[in-house]
PDB file of C-alpha atoms in Angstrom:
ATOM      1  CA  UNK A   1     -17.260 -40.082 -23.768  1.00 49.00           C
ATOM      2  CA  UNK A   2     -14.951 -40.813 -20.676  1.00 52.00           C
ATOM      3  CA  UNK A   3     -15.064 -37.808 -18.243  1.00 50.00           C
ATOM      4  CA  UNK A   4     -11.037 -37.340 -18.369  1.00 48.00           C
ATOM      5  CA  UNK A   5     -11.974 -36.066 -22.289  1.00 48.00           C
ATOM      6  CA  UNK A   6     -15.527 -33.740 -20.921  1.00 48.00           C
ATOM      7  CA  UNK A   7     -12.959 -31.914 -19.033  1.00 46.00           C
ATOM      8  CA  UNK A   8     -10.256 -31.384 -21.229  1.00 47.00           C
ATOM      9  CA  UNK A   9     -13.261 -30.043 -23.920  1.00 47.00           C
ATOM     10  CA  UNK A  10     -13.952 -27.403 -21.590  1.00 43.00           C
ATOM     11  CA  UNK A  11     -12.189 -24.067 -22.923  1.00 45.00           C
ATOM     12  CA  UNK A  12     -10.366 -22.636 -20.542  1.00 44.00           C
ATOM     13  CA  UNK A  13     -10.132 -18.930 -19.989  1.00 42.00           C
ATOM     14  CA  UNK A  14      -7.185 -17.209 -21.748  1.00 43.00           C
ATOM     15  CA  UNK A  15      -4.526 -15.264 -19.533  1.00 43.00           C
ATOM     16  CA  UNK A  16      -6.043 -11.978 -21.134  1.00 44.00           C
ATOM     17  CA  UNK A  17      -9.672 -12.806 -20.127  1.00 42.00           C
ATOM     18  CA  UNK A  18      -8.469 -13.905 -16.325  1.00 41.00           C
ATOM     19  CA  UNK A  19      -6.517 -10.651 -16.165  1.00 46.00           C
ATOM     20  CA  UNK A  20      -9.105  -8.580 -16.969  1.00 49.00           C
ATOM     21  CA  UNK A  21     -11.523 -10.303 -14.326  1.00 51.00           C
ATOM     22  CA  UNK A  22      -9.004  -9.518 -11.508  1.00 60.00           C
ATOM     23  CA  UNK A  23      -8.104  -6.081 -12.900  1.00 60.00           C
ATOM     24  CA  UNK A  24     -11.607  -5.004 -12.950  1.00 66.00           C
ATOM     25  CA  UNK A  25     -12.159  -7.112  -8.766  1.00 67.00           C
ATOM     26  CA  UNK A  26      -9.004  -4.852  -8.044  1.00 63.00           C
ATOM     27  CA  UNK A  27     -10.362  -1.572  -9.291  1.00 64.00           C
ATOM     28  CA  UNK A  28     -14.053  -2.207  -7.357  1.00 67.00           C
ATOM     29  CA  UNK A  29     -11.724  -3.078  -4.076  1.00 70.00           C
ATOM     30  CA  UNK A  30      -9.656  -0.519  -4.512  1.00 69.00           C
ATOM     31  CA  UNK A  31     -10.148   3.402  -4.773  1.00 73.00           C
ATOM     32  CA  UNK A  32      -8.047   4.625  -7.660  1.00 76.00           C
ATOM     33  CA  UNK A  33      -5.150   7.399  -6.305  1.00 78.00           C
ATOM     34  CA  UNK A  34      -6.044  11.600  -6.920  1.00 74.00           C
ATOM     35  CA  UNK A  35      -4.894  12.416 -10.842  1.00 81.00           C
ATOM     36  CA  UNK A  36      -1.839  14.159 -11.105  1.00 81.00           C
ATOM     37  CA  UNK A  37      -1.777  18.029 -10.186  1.00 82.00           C
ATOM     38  CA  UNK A  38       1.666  19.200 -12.355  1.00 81.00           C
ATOM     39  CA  UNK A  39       1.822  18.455 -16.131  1.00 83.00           C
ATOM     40  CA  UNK A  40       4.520  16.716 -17.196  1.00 79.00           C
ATOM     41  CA  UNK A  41       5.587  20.013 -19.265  1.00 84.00           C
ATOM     42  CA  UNK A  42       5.228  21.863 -17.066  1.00 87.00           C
ATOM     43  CA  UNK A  43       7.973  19.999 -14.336  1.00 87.00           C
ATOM     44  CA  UNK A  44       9.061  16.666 -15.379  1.00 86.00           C
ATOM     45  CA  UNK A  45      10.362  16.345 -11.595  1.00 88.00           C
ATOM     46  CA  UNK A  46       7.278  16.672 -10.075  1.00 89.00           C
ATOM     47  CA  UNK A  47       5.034  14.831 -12.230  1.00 86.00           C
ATOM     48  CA  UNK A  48       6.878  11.906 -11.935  1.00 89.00           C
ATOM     49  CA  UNK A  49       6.943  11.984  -8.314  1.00 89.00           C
ATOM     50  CA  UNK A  50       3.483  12.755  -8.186  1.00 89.00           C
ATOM     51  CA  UNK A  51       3.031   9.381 -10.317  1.00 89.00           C
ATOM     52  CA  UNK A  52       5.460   7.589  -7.840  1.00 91.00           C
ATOM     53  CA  UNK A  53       3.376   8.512  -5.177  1.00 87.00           C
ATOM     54  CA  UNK A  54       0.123   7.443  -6.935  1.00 89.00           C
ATOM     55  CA  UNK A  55       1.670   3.677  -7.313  1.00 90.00           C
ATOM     56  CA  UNK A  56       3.239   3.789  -3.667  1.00 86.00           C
ATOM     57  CA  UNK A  57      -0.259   4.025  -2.687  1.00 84.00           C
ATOM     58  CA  UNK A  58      -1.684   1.118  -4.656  1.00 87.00           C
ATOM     59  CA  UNK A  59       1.256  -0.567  -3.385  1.00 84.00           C
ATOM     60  CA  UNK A  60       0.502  -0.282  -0.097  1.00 80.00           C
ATOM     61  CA  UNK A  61      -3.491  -1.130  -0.265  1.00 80.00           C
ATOM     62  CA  UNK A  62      -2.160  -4.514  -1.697  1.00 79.00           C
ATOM     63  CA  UNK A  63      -2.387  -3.868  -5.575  1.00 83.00           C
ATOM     64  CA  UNK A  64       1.500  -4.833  -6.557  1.00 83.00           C
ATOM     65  CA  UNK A  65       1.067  -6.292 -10.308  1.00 88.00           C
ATOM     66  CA  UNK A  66       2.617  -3.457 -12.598  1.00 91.00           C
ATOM     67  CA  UNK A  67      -0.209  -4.458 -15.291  1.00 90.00           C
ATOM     68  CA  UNK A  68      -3.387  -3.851 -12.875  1.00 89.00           C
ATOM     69  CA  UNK A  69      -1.525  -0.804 -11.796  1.00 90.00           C
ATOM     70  CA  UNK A  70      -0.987   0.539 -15.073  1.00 91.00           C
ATOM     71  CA  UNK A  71      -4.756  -0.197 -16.047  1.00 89.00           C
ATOM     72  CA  UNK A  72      -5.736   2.005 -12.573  1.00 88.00           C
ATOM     73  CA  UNK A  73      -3.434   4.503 -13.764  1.00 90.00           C
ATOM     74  CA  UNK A  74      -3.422   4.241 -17.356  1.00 89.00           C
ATOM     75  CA  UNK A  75       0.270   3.818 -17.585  1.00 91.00           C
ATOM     76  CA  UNK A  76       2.390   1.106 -19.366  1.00 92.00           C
ATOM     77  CA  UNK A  77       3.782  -1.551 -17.949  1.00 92.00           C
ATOM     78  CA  UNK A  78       7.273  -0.931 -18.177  1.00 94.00           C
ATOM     79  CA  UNK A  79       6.510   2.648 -16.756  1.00 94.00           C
ATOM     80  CA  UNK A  80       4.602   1.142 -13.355  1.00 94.00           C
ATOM     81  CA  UNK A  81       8.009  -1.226 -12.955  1.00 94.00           C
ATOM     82  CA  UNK A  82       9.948   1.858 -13.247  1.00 94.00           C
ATOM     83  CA  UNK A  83       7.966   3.450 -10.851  1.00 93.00           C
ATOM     84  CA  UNK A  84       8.179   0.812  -8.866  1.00 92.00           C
ATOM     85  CA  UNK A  85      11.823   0.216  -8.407  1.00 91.00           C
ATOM     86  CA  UNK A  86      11.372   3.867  -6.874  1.00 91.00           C
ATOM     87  CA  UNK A  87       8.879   3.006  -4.426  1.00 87.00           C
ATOM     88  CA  UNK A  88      11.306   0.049  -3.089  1.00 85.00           C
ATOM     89  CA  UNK A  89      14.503   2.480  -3.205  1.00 84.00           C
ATOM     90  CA  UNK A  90      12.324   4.737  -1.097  1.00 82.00           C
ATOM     91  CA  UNK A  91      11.270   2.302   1.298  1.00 77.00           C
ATOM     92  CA  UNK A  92      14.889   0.979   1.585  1.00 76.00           C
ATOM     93  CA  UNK A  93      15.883   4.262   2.175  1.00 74.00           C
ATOM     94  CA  UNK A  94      13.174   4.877   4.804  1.00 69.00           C
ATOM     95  CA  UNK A  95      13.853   1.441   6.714  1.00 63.00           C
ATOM     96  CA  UNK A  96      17.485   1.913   7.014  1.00 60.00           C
ATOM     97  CA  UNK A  97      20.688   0.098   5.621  1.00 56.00           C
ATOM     98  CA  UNK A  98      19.995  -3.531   6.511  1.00 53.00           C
ATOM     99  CA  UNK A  99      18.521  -6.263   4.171  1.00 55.00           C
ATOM    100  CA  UNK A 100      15.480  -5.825   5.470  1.00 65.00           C
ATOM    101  CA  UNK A 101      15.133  -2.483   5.043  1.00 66.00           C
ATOM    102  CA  UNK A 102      12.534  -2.468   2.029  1.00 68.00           C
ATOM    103  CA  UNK A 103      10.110  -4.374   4.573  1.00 76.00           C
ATOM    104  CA  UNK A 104      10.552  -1.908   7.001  1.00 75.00           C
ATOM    105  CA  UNK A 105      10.212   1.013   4.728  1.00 77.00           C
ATOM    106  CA  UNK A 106       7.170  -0.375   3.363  1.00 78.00           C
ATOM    107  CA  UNK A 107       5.497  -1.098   6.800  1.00 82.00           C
ATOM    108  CA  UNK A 108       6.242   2.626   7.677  1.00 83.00           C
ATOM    109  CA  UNK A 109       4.975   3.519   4.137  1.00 84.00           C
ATOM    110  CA  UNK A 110       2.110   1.835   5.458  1.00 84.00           C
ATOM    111  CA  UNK A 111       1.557   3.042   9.053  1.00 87.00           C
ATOM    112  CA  UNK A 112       1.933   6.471   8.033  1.00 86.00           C
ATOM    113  CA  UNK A 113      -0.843   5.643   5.481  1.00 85.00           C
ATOM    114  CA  UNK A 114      -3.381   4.248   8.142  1.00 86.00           C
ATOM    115  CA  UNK A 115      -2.522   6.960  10.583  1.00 88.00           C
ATOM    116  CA  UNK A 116      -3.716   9.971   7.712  1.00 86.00           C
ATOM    117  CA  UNK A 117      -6.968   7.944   7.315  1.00 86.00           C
ATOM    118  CA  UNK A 118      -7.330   7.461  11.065  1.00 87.00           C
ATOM    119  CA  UNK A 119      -6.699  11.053  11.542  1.00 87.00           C
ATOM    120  CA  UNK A 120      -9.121  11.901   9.311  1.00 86.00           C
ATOM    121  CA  UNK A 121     -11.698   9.796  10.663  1.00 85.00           C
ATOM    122  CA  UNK A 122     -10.936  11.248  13.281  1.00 82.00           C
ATOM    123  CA  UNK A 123     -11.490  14.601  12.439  1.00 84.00           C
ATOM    124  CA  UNK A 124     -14.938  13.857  10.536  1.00 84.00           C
ATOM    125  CA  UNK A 125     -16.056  12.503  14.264  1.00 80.00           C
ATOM    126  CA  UNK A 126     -15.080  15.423  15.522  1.00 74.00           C
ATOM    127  CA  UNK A 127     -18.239  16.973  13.339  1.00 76.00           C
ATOM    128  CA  UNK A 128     -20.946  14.836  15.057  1.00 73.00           C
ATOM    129  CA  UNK A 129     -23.248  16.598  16.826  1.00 71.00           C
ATOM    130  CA  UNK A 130     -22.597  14.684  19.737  1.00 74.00           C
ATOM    131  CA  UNK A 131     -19.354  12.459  19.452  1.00 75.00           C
ATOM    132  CA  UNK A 132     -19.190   9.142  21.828  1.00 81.00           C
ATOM    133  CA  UNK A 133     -16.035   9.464  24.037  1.00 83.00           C
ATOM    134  CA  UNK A 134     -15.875   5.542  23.304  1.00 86.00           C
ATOM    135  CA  UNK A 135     -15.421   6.100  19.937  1.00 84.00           C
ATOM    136  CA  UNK A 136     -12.860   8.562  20.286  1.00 83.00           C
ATOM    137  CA  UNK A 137     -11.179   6.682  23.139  1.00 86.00           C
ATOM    138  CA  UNK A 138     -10.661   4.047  20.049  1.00 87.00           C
ATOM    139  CA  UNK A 139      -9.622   6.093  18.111  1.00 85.00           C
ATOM    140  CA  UNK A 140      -6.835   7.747  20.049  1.00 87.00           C
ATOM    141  CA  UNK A 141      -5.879   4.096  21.631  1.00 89.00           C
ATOM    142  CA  UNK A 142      -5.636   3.628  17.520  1.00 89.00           C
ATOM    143  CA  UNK A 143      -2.873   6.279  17.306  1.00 88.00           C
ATOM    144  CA  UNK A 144      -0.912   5.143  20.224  1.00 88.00           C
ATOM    145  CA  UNK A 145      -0.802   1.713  19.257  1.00 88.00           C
ATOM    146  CA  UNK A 146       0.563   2.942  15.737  1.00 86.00           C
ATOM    147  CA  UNK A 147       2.504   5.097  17.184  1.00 86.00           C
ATOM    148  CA  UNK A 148       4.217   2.316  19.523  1.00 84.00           C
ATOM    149  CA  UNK A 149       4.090  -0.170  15.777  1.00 83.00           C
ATOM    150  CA  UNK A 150       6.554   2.811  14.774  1.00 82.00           C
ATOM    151  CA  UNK A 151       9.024   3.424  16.966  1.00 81.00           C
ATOM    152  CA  UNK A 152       9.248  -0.923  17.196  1.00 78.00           C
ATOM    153  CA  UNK A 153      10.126  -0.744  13.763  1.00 75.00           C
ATOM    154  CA  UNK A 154      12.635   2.041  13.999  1.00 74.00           C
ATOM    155  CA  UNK A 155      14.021   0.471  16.595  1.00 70.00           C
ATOM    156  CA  UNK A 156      13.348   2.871  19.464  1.00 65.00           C
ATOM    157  CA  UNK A 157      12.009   0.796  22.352  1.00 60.00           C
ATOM    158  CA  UNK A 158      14.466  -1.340  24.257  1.00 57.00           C
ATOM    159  CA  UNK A 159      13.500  -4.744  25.184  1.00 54.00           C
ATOM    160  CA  UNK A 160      15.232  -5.965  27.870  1.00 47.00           C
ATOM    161  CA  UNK A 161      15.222  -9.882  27.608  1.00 48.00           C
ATOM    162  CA  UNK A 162      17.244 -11.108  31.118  1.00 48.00           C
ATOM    163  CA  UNK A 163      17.917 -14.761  31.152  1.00 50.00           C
ATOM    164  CA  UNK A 164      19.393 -16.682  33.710  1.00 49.00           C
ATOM    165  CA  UNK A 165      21.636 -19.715  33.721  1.00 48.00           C
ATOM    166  CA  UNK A 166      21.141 -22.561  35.875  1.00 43.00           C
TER     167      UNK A 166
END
């Protein structure tokens, strides 16, 4: 048998089979989001923004199909889209009125994000017994350098570029 016809005998994988692989890569990479606190009887407001929040923050690690969200989350589809047009009308709404204002929403979605989990770092090397000022050094120079990724993106700190003319 030629080789071009050993290859094309090989089954390939169906769509199904390779979605579950990366689905179930995603969910070992990835720490699935805190349940939701409020049934949805109880306030329909609330639960859905709790479940907003829950795909903003898969969003942000990376995770952006709708179906390995909804397998995290055990939502449909359709749902995790419609969650997700919210995430990007927050983040518009965060970054401004410009068309790039989704992009900057998200990157503050984002920097807010790593500076809760560098705060909390933080805080658990507060607990040593006997913290390195190094580390903490790091960690603060962390903080300020988010803090100065911020205020770039919000558009607080001038840049004076001065060119002259021959």
């Amino acid at each position: 048998m030629p080789a071009a016809q050993q290859k094309r005998s090989v089954p390939k994988p169906s769509r199904r089979v390779l979605a579950g692989k990366s689905v179930s890569a995603t969910m070992r990479r990835v720490h699935r989001p805190p349940e939701t606190t409020v049934a949805a009887q109880d306030d329909k407001a609330l639960h859905e923004e709790q479940h907003t929040s829950r795909v903003e923050m898969l969003m942000l690690k990376g995770v952006t199909r709708p179906d390995i969200i909804g397998a995290m989350l055990d939502l449909g589809t359709r749902t995790v889209q419609r969650y997700q047009d919210r995430v990007h009308a927050r983040w518009e709404i965060t970054g401004g009125g410009r068309t790039i204002a989704r992009f900057r929403g998200e990157a503050l979605a984002r920097l807010d994000l790593i500076e809760q989990e560098t705060w909390s770092q933080h805080a658990a090397l507060g607990s040593k017994l006997d913290p390195s000022p190094k580390d903490e050094a790091k960690f603060l120079k962390l903080l300020l350098d988010i803090q100065g990724q911020r205020a770039a993106l919000l558009a607080l700190l001038w840049q004076i570029d001065f060119r002259v003319a021959d």
